[in-house]
mmCIF file of C-alpha atoms in Angstrom:
data_model
loop_
_atom_site.group_PDB
_atom_site.id
_atom_site.type_symbol
_atom_site.label_atom_id
_atom_site.label_comp_id
_atom_site.label_asym_id
_atom_site.label_seq_id
_atom_site.Cartn_x
_atom_site.Cartn_y
_atom_site.Cartn_z
ATOM 1 C CA MET A 1 -18.596 139.117 -35.113
ATOM 2 C CA ASP A 2 -17.087 136.624 -32.606
ATOM 3 C CA THR A 3 -18.998 135.107 -29.827
ATOM 4 C CA ALA A 4 -18.059 137.623 -27.239
ATOM 5 C CA ALA A 5 -19.337 140.558 -29.726
ATOM 6 C CA ILE A 6 -22.725 138.714 -30.156
ATOM 7 C CA ALA A 7 -22.937 138.581 -26.223
ATOM 8 C CA THR A 8 -22.231 142.311 -26.106
ATOM 9 C CA LEU A 9 -24.785 142.972 -28.704
ATOM 10 C CA ILE A 10 -27.383 140.894 -26.852
ATOM 11 C CA ALA A 11 -26.546 142.560 -23.366
ATOM 12 C CA GLY A 12 -27.050 146.020 -25.006
ATOM 13 C CA GLN A 13 -30.246 145.361 -26.388
ATOM 14 C CA ARG A 14 -32.986 147.530 -24.686
ATOM 15 C CA PRO A 15 -36.397 145.834 -23.646
ATOM 16 C CA GLY A 16 -39.206 146.893 -25.621
ATOM 17 C CA ARG A 17 -37.239 148.418 -28.518
ATOM 18 C CA SER A 18 -36.546 147.171 -31.910
ATOM 19 C CA LEU A 19 -33.534 145.004 -32.517
ATOM 20 C CA GLU A 20 -30.416 146.715 -33.587
ATOM 21 C CA GLN A 21 -29.460 146.318 -37.180
ATOM 22 C CA ALA A 22 -26.787 143.710 -36.662
ATOM 23 C CA PHE A 23 -29.368 141.144 -35.527
ATOM 24 C CA TYR A 24 -30.792 141.217 -39.113
ATOM 25 C CA ARG A 25 -27.416 141.869 -41.223
ATOM 26 C CA ASP A 26 -24.554 140.127 -39.519
ATOM 27 C CA PRO A 27 -23.587 136.806 -41.027
ATOM 28 C CA ASP A 28 -22.207 135.314 -37.683
ATOM 29 C CA VAL A 29 -25.828 136.240 -36.032
ATOM 30 C CA TYR A 30 -27.441 134.547 -38.687
ATOM 31 C CA ALA A 31 -25.282 131.523 -38.487
ATOM 32 C CA ARG A 32 -25.867 131.467 -34.550
ATOM 33 C CA ASP A 33 -29.681 131.773 -35.332
ATOM 34 C CA LEU A 34 -29.305 128.444 -37.541
ATOM 35 C CA GLU A 35 -27.218 126.592 -34.960
ATOM 36 C CA ARG A 36 -29.377 127.460 -31.911
ATOM 37 C CA ILE A 37 -32.842 127.764 -33.310
ATOM 38 C CA PHE A 38 -33.433 126.037 -36.661
ATOM 39 C CA PHE A 39 -31.225 123.133 -36.487
ATOM 40 C CA ASN A 40 -32.646 122.099 -33.000
ATOM 41 C CA ALA A 41 -36.296 122.527 -34.080
ATOM 42 C CA TRP A 42 -38.699 120.243 -35.833
ATOM 43 C CA LEU A 43 -39.047 121.416 -39.470
ATOM 44 C CA TYR A 44 -41.852 120.648 -41.791
ATOM 45 C CA ALA A 45 -40.407 119.065 -44.750
ATOM 46 C CA GLY A 46 -43.200 117.710 -46.880
ATOM 47 C CA HIS A 47 -46.238 115.482 -47.210
ATOM 48 C CA ALA A 48 -46.244 111.698 -47.442
ATOM 49 C CA SER A 49 -48.484 111.957 -50.503
ATOM 50 C CA GLU A 50 -45.460 113.311 -52.443
ATOM 51 C CA ILE A 51 -43.714 109.947 -52.167
ATOM 52 C CA PRO A 52 -46.381 107.422 -52.382
ATOM 53 C CA GLU A 53 -44.325 104.502 -53.653
ATOM 54 C CA SER A 54 -41.290 102.909 -53.015
ATOM 55 C CA GLY A 55 -38.299 104.722 -54.627
ATOM 56 C CA ASP A 56 -40.041 108.025 -54.741
ATOM 57 C CA TYR A 57 -38.257 111.045 -53.120
ATOM 58 C CA PHE A 58 -37.936 114.469 -52.648
ATOM 59 C CA LEU A 59 -35.109 117.041 -51.475
ATOM 60 C CA PHE A 60 -35.748 119.151 -48.488
ATOM 61 C CA GLU A 61 -33.336 122.041 -48.923
ATOM 62 C CA PHE A 62 -32.593 124.195 -45.795
ATOM 63 C CA ALA A 63 -29.899 126.756 -45.325
ATOM 64 C CA THR A 64 -26.768 124.904 -46.318
ATOM 65 C CA GLU A 65 -28.285 121.456 -45.799
ATOM 66 C CA SER A 66 -29.885 119.129 -48.326
ATOM 67 C CA VAL A 67 -31.979 116.120 -47.187
ATOM 68 C CA ILE A 68 -33.154 113.264 -49.219
ATOM 69 C CA VAL A 69 -36.711 112.370 -48.135
ATOM 70 C CA THR A 70 -37.433 108.925 -49.345
ATOM 71 C CA ARG A 71 -39.636 105.743 -49.058
ATOM 72 C CA ASP A 72 -37.903 102.341 -49.083
ATOM 73 C CA GLY A 73 -38.973 98.945 -50.316
ATOM 74 C CA ASP A 74 -40.763 98.409 -46.971
ATOM 75 C CA ARG A 75 -42.376 101.652 -47.320
ATOM 76 C CA GLU A 76 -40.669 103.233 -44.474
ATOM 77 C CA ILE A 77 -39.586 107.000 -44.852
ATOM 78 C CA HIS A 78 -36.190 107.967 -44.416
ATOM 79 C CA ALA A 79 -34.612 111.496 -44.240
ATOM 80 C CA LEU A 80 -30.950 111.006 -45.565
ATOM 81 C CA ILE A 81 -28.250 113.591 -45.622
ATOM 82 C CA ASN A 82 -27.664 114.371 -49.413
ATOM 83 C CA VAL A 83 -23.746 114.014 -49.059
ATOM 84 C CA CYS A 84 -21.671 111.093 -50.224
ATOM 85 C CA ARG A 85 -19.711 109.551 -47.368
ATOM 86 C CA HIS A 86 -16.730 109.243 -49.651
ATOM 87 C CA ARG A 87 -15.828 112.928 -50.929
ATOM 88 C CA GLY A 88 -18.778 114.793 -49.639
ATOM 89 C CA SER A 89 -20.427 115.364 -53.231
ATOM 90 C CA ARG A 90 -24.137 115.645 -53.502
ATOM 91 C CA VAL A 91 -25.798 112.413 -54.369
ATOM 92 C CA CYS A 92 -29.254 113.447 -55.780
ATOM 93 C CA LEU A 93 -29.299 116.511 -58.049
ATOM 94 C CA GLN A 94 -32.894 116.394 -59.151
ATOM 95 C CA PRO A 95 -35.557 118.252 -56.490
ATOM 96 C CA ALA A 96 -37.627 115.118 -56.844
ATOM 97 C CA GLY A 97 -37.649 111.693 -58.613
ATOM 98 C CA LYS A 98 -37.986 108.045 -58.334
ATOM 99 C CA ALA A 99 -34.850 105.720 -57.832
ATOM 100 C CA LYS A 100 -34.080 102.004 -57.228
ATOM 101 C CA ARG A 101 -31.019 103.289 -55.535
ATOM 102 C CA PHE A 102 -29.022 106.627 -54.988
ATOM 103 C CA VAL A 103 -25.691 106.872 -56.994
ATOM 104 C CA CYS A 104 -23.226 109.642 -56.396
ATOM 105 C CA PRO A 105 -22.128 111.088 -59.686
ATOM 106 C CA TYR A 106 -18.618 111.627 -58.750
ATOM 107 C CA HIS A 107 -17.367 108.270 -57.728
ATOM 108 C CA GLY A 108 -20.218 105.925 -58.196
ATOM 109 C CA TRP A 109 -20.746 104.937 -54.621
ATOM 110 C CA SER A 110 -24.289 103.339 -54.436
ATOM 111 C CA TYR A 111 -26.670 103.601 -51.589
ATOM 112 C CA GLY A 112 -30.060 101.883 -50.997
ATOM 113 C CA LEU A 113 -33.293 103.699 -50.297
ATOM 114 C CA ASN A 114 -32.775 103.292 -46.551
ATOM 115 C CA GLY A 115 -29.260 104.906 -46.985
ATOM 116 C CA GLY A 116 -27.104 101.838 -46.583
ATOM 117 C CA LEU A 117 -24.152 101.765 -48.654
ATOM 118 C CA ARG A 118 -24.480 98.811 -51.167
ATOM 119 C CA ALA A 119 -21.402 99.398 -53.546
ATOM 120 C CA ALA A 120 -18.126 101.348 -53.288
ATOM 121 C CA ALA A 121 -15.512 100.157 -56.018
ATOM 122 C CA GLU A 122 -11.741 99.561 -55.211
ATOM 123 C CA MET A 123 -12.104 99.956 -51.459
ATOM 124 C CA ALA A 124 -9.924 97.786 -49.121
ATOM 125 C CA GLU A 125 -10.980 94.371 -48.019
ATOM 126 C CA ASP A 126 -11.424 95.437 -44.649
ATOM 127 C CA PHE A 127 -13.514 98.438 -45.546
ATOM 128 C CA ASP A 128 -16.834 98.410 -43.618
ATOM 129 C CA LYS A 129 -19.803 99.251 -45.676
ATOM 130 C CA GLY A 130 -21.905 99.239 -42.780
ATOM 131 C CA ALA A 131 -20.418 102.118 -41.310
ATOM 132 C CA HIS A 132 -20.401 104.470 -44.320
ATOM 133 C CA GLY A 133 -24.104 104.653 -45.164
ATOM 134 C CA LEU A 134 -25.656 108.000 -45.764
ATOM 135 C CA LYS A 135 -26.267 110.016 -42.494
ATOM 136 C CA LYS A 136 -29.764 109.981 -41.297
ATOM 137 C CA ILE A 137 -31.532 112.703 -39.312
ATOM 138 C CA HIS A 138 -34.440 112.368 -37.166
ATOM 139 C CA LEU A 139 -38.119 112.158 -38.797
ATOM 140 C CA LYS A 140 -41.435 111.808 -37.616
ATOM 141 C CA LEU A 141 -44.630 111.278 -39.825
ATOM 142 C CA PHE A 142 -47.578 112.814 -38.094
ATOM 143 C CA GLN A 143 -50.825 112.560 -40.035
ATOM 144 C CA GLY A 144 -49.266 112.418 -43.172
ATOM 145 C CA LEU A 145 -47.070 115.404 -42.513
ATOM 146 C CA ILE A 146 -43.273 114.907 -42.372
ATOM 147 C CA PHE A 147 -41.270 116.581 -39.951
ATOM 148 C CA VAL A 148 -37.312 116.440 -39.627
ATOM 149 C CA ASN A 149 -34.835 117.500 -37.067
ATOM 150 C CA PHE A 150 -31.118 117.908 -37.482
ATOM 151 C CA ALA A 151 -30.270 117.845 -33.653
ATOM 152 C CA ALA A 152 -28.403 114.638 -32.182
ATOM 153 C CA ASP A 153 -30.809 114.507 -29.577
ATOM 154 C CA PRO A 154 -33.938 116.447 -30.296
ATOM 155 C CA VAL A 155 -36.833 117.253 -27.956
ATOM 156 C CA PRO A 156 -39.286 114.439 -28.282
ATOM 157 C CA PHE A 157 -41.857 114.926 -31.072
ATOM 158 C CA ASP A 158 -44.405 113.446 -28.572
ATOM 159 C CA ILE A 159 -44.789 116.697 -26.947
ATOM 160 C CA ILE A 160 -46.341 118.119 -30.267
ATOM 161 C CA GLU A 161 -48.249 114.707 -31.262
ATOM 162 C CA ASP A 162 -49.983 114.503 -27.804
ATOM 163 C CA GLU A 163 -51.388 117.960 -28.063
ATOM 164 C CA MET A 164 -52.057 118.464 -31.725
ATOM 165 C CA SER A 165 -53.672 115.140 -32.728
ATOM 166 C CA THR A 166 -57.193 115.788 -31.543
ATOM 167 C CA GLY A 167 -57.539 119.158 -33.057
ATOM 168 C CA LEU A 168 -56.058 118.077 -36.485
ATOM 169 C CA ARG A 169 -57.733 114.791 -36.683
ATOM 170 C CA PRO A 170 -60.997 115.887 -38.140
ATOM 171 C CA TYR A 171 -59.168 117.556 -41.009
ATOM 172 C CA ARG A 172 -57.887 114.029 -42.213
ATOM 173 C CA LEU A 173 -54.552 115.476 -43.289
ATOM 174 C CA ASP A 174 -53.073 112.006 -43.869
ATOM 175 C CA ARG A 175 -55.551 111.768 -46.857
ATOM 176 C CA ALA A 176 -54.577 115.014 -48.328
ATOM 177 C CA LYS A 177 -52.504 115.597 -51.460
ATOM 178 C CA VAL A 178 -50.222 118.528 -52.663
ATOM 179 C CA ALA A 179 -51.923 120.119 -55.292
ATOM 180 C CA HIS A 180 -49.315 122.997 -55.603
ATOM 181 C CA ARG A 181 -46.429 124.416 -54.241
ATOM 182 C CA GLU A 182 -45.243 127.990 -54.389
ATOM 183 C CA ASP A 183 -42.153 129.573 -52.925
ATOM 184 C CA TYR A 184 -41.864 133.308 -52.151
ATOM 185 C CA PRO A 185 -38.137 134.223 -51.620
ATOM 186 C CA ILE A 186 -37.888 137.191 -49.395
ATOM 187 C CA ALA A 187 -34.709 139.540 -49.780
ATOM 188 C CA ALA A 188 -34.649 139.780 -46.215
ATOM 189 C CA ASN A 189 -33.545 138.264 -42.773
ATOM 190 C CA TRP A 190 -35.941 135.828 -41.424
ATOM 191 C CA LYS A 191 -36.764 137.930 -38.286
ATOM 192 C CA LEU A 192 -38.288 140.557 -40.478
ATOM 193 C CA ALA A 193 -40.929 138.106 -41.811
ATOM 194 C CA VAL A 194 -41.507 136.811 -38.581
ATOM 195 C CA GLU A 195 -42.032 140.192 -37.048
ATOM 196 C CA ASN A 196 -44.223 141.376 -40.009
ATOM 197 C CA TYR A 197 -46.511 138.083 -39.559
ATOM 198 C CA CYS A 198 -46.977 138.625 -35.848
ATOM 199 C CA GLU A 199 -48.277 142.100 -35.907
ATOM 200 C CA CYS A 200 -51.397 143.485 -37.653
ATOM 201 C CA TYR A 201 -50.773 147.241 -37.024
ATOM 202 C CA HIS A 202 -49.921 147.313 -40.838
ATOM 203 C CA CYS A 203 -52.931 145.373 -41.897
ATOM 204 C CA ARG A 204 -55.211 148.231 -42.710
ATOM 205 C CA PRO A 205 -53.015 150.238 -44.760
ATOM 206 C CA ALA A 206 -51.027 147.311 -46.406
ATOM 207 C CA HIS A 207 -53.710 144.863 -46.990
ATOM 208 C CA PRO A 208 -57.160 146.583 -47.299
ATOM 209 C CA GLU A 209 -58.875 143.578 -48.883
ATOM 210 C CA TYR A 210 -57.764 141.214 -46.244
ATOM 211 C CA SER A 211 -58.762 143.777 -43.415
ATOM 212 C CA ARG A 212 -62.295 143.916 -44.939
ATOM 213 C CA GLY A 213 -62.910 140.145 -43.970
ATOM 214 C CA HIS A 214 -60.912 140.298 -40.658
ATOM 215 C CA ALA A 215 -61.799 141.165 -36.926
ATOM 216 C CA LEU A 216 -60.496 144.872 -37.851
ATOM 217 C CA ALA A 217 -63.716 145.343 -40.094
ATOM 218 C CA VAL A 218 -66.167 145.052 -37.254
ATOM 219 C CA PRO A 219 -66.630 146.234 -33.759
ATOM 220 C CA GLU A 220 -64.953 144.140 -31.182
ATOM 221 C CA SER A 221 -68.433 143.134 -29.623
ATOM 222 C CA ASP A 222 -69.538 141.804 -33.058
ATOM 223 C CA TRP A 223 -66.407 139.788 -33.445
ATOM 224 C CA ASN A 224 -66.770 138.308 -30.008
ATOM 225 C CA GLY A 225 -70.264 137.223 -30.710
ATOM 226 C CA MET A 226 -69.264 135.501 -34.132
ATOM 227 C CA LEU A 227 -66.247 133.849 -32.263
ATOM 228 C CA GLU A 228 -68.677 132.606 -29.490
ATOM 229 C CA GLU A 229 -71.008 130.914 -32.270
ATOM 230 C CA VAL A 230 -68.492 129.360 -34.150
ATOM 231 C CA MET A 231 -66.732 127.865 -30.893
ATOM 232 C CA GLU A 232 -70.131 126.624 -29.900
ATOM 233 C CA ARG A 233 -70.806 124.929 -33.312
ATOM 234 C CA GLY A 234 -67.398 123.364 -33.257
ATOM 235 C CA PRO A 235 -67.990 120.046 -31.287
ATOM 236 C CA LYS A 236 -71.201 119.653 -33.266
ATOM 237 C CA VAL A 237 -69.176 118.896 -36.405
ATOM 238 C CA GLY A 238 -66.392 117.018 -34.902
ATOM 239 C CA LEU A 239 -63.962 119.822 -34.060
ATOM 240 C CA SER A 240 -61.973 120.431 -30.765
ATOM 241 C CA ALA A 241 -63.094 123.065 -28.483
ATOM 242 C CA ASP A 242 -59.585 123.573 -27.287
ATOM 243 C CA ILE A 243 -57.505 126.527 -28.204
ATOM 244 C CA PHE A 244 -54.002 126.972 -27.052
ATOM 245 C CA ASP A 245 -50.771 128.900 -27.637
ATOM 246 C CA ARG A 246 -47.500 127.129 -26.861
ATOM 247 C CA THR A 247 -45.236 129.498 -28.407
ATOM 248 C CA TRP A 248 -43.734 130.471 -24.968
ATOM 249 C CA LEU A 249 -42.221 127.253 -23.825
ATOM 250 C CA ALA A 250 -40.765 125.664 -20.674
ATOM 251 C CA ALA A 251 -37.233 124.926 -20.493
ATOM 252 C CA GLY A 252 -36.285 121.740 -22.164
ATOM 253 C CA THR A 253 -38.999 121.783 -24.854
ATOM 254 C CA PHE A 254 -37.592 124.247 -27.436
ATOM 255 C CA GLY A 255 -38.429 123.252 -30.950
ATOM 256 C CA THR A 256 -41.909 122.277 -30.223
ATOM 257 C CA GLU A 257 -43.646 125.474 -30.460
ATOM 258 C CA ARG A 258 -47.347 124.844 -31.456
ATOM 259 C CA GLU A 259 -50.628 126.571 -31.608
ATOM 260 C CA TYR A 260 -54.342 125.803 -32.189
ATOM 261 C CA ASP A 261 -56.915 128.361 -33.028
ATOM 262 C CA ARG A 262 -60.107 128.587 -34.804
ATOM 263 C CA TYR A 263 -61.970 131.809 -35.832
ATOM 264 C CA PRO A 264 -65.019 132.567 -37.859
ATOM 265 C CA LEU A 265 -65.249 133.731 -41.630
ATOM 266 C CA MET A 266 -66.854 137.078 -41.808
ATOM 267 C CA ARG A 267 -70.596 137.004 -42.859
ATOM 268 C CA GLY A 268 -70.940 137.455 -46.439
ATOM 269 C CA HIS A 269 -67.573 136.190 -47.243
ATOM 270 C CA LEU A 270 -66.875 132.881 -49.183
ATOM 271 C CA THR A 271 -63.192 132.593 -48.331
ATOM 272 C CA GLY A 272 -60.688 133.878 -45.732
ATOM 273 C CA SER A 273 -57.786 134.039 -48.679
#
């Protein structure tokens, strides 16, 4: 499916109706999704606690890309494209580890923890090592959370930071640690997962346990009363009273979608999980 075919598909989409099948199954549409959406957005890669010491690293794998997230000798964190500058081989093969330097297993080119090329055997005398370090992508450390962006000129992360800092600060995420990580591969296009998450029409039949601890379980007036009580108590325990949804954004701010919300735990419930 070429560009013109995708444009025709979009033009034929009826407002208020489900997307045509090609939006979920066509590989060219998926490639466009990656190019236009994900590779221009700030993506959560991991937590600073996963690389506490100099030389620690982990790989952030996304679509066809692999990124080395590492801490150098000055304790700065870098996001390095996991591709040797010589012949395009993967430099790091293990998902996480500790290294004094990164060495490509194919031809032995050696890179420092900041991505700079340190050694490249048998190259010409005028070879510029400074111009052949591992390529970097943009990285922001926000309250211990590591975000990366593949775009050459991404939208400023400050848009997120300025608005989210107050709400997240009481949770002390910078002092958190990753206790466990679980992946749930889905044999479906990403849009199906998003659509499922964004509607709760399916909650009663598909998630009866969840629904018993949710707003669905009580009359709307009862839920609103509990919500008012929680929001009133929030500032007393240091939580922001602000609630906002910035998933519909102005031009020029794409890739900074953000939302801050708080809602009560149902009475008689010990957990919302």
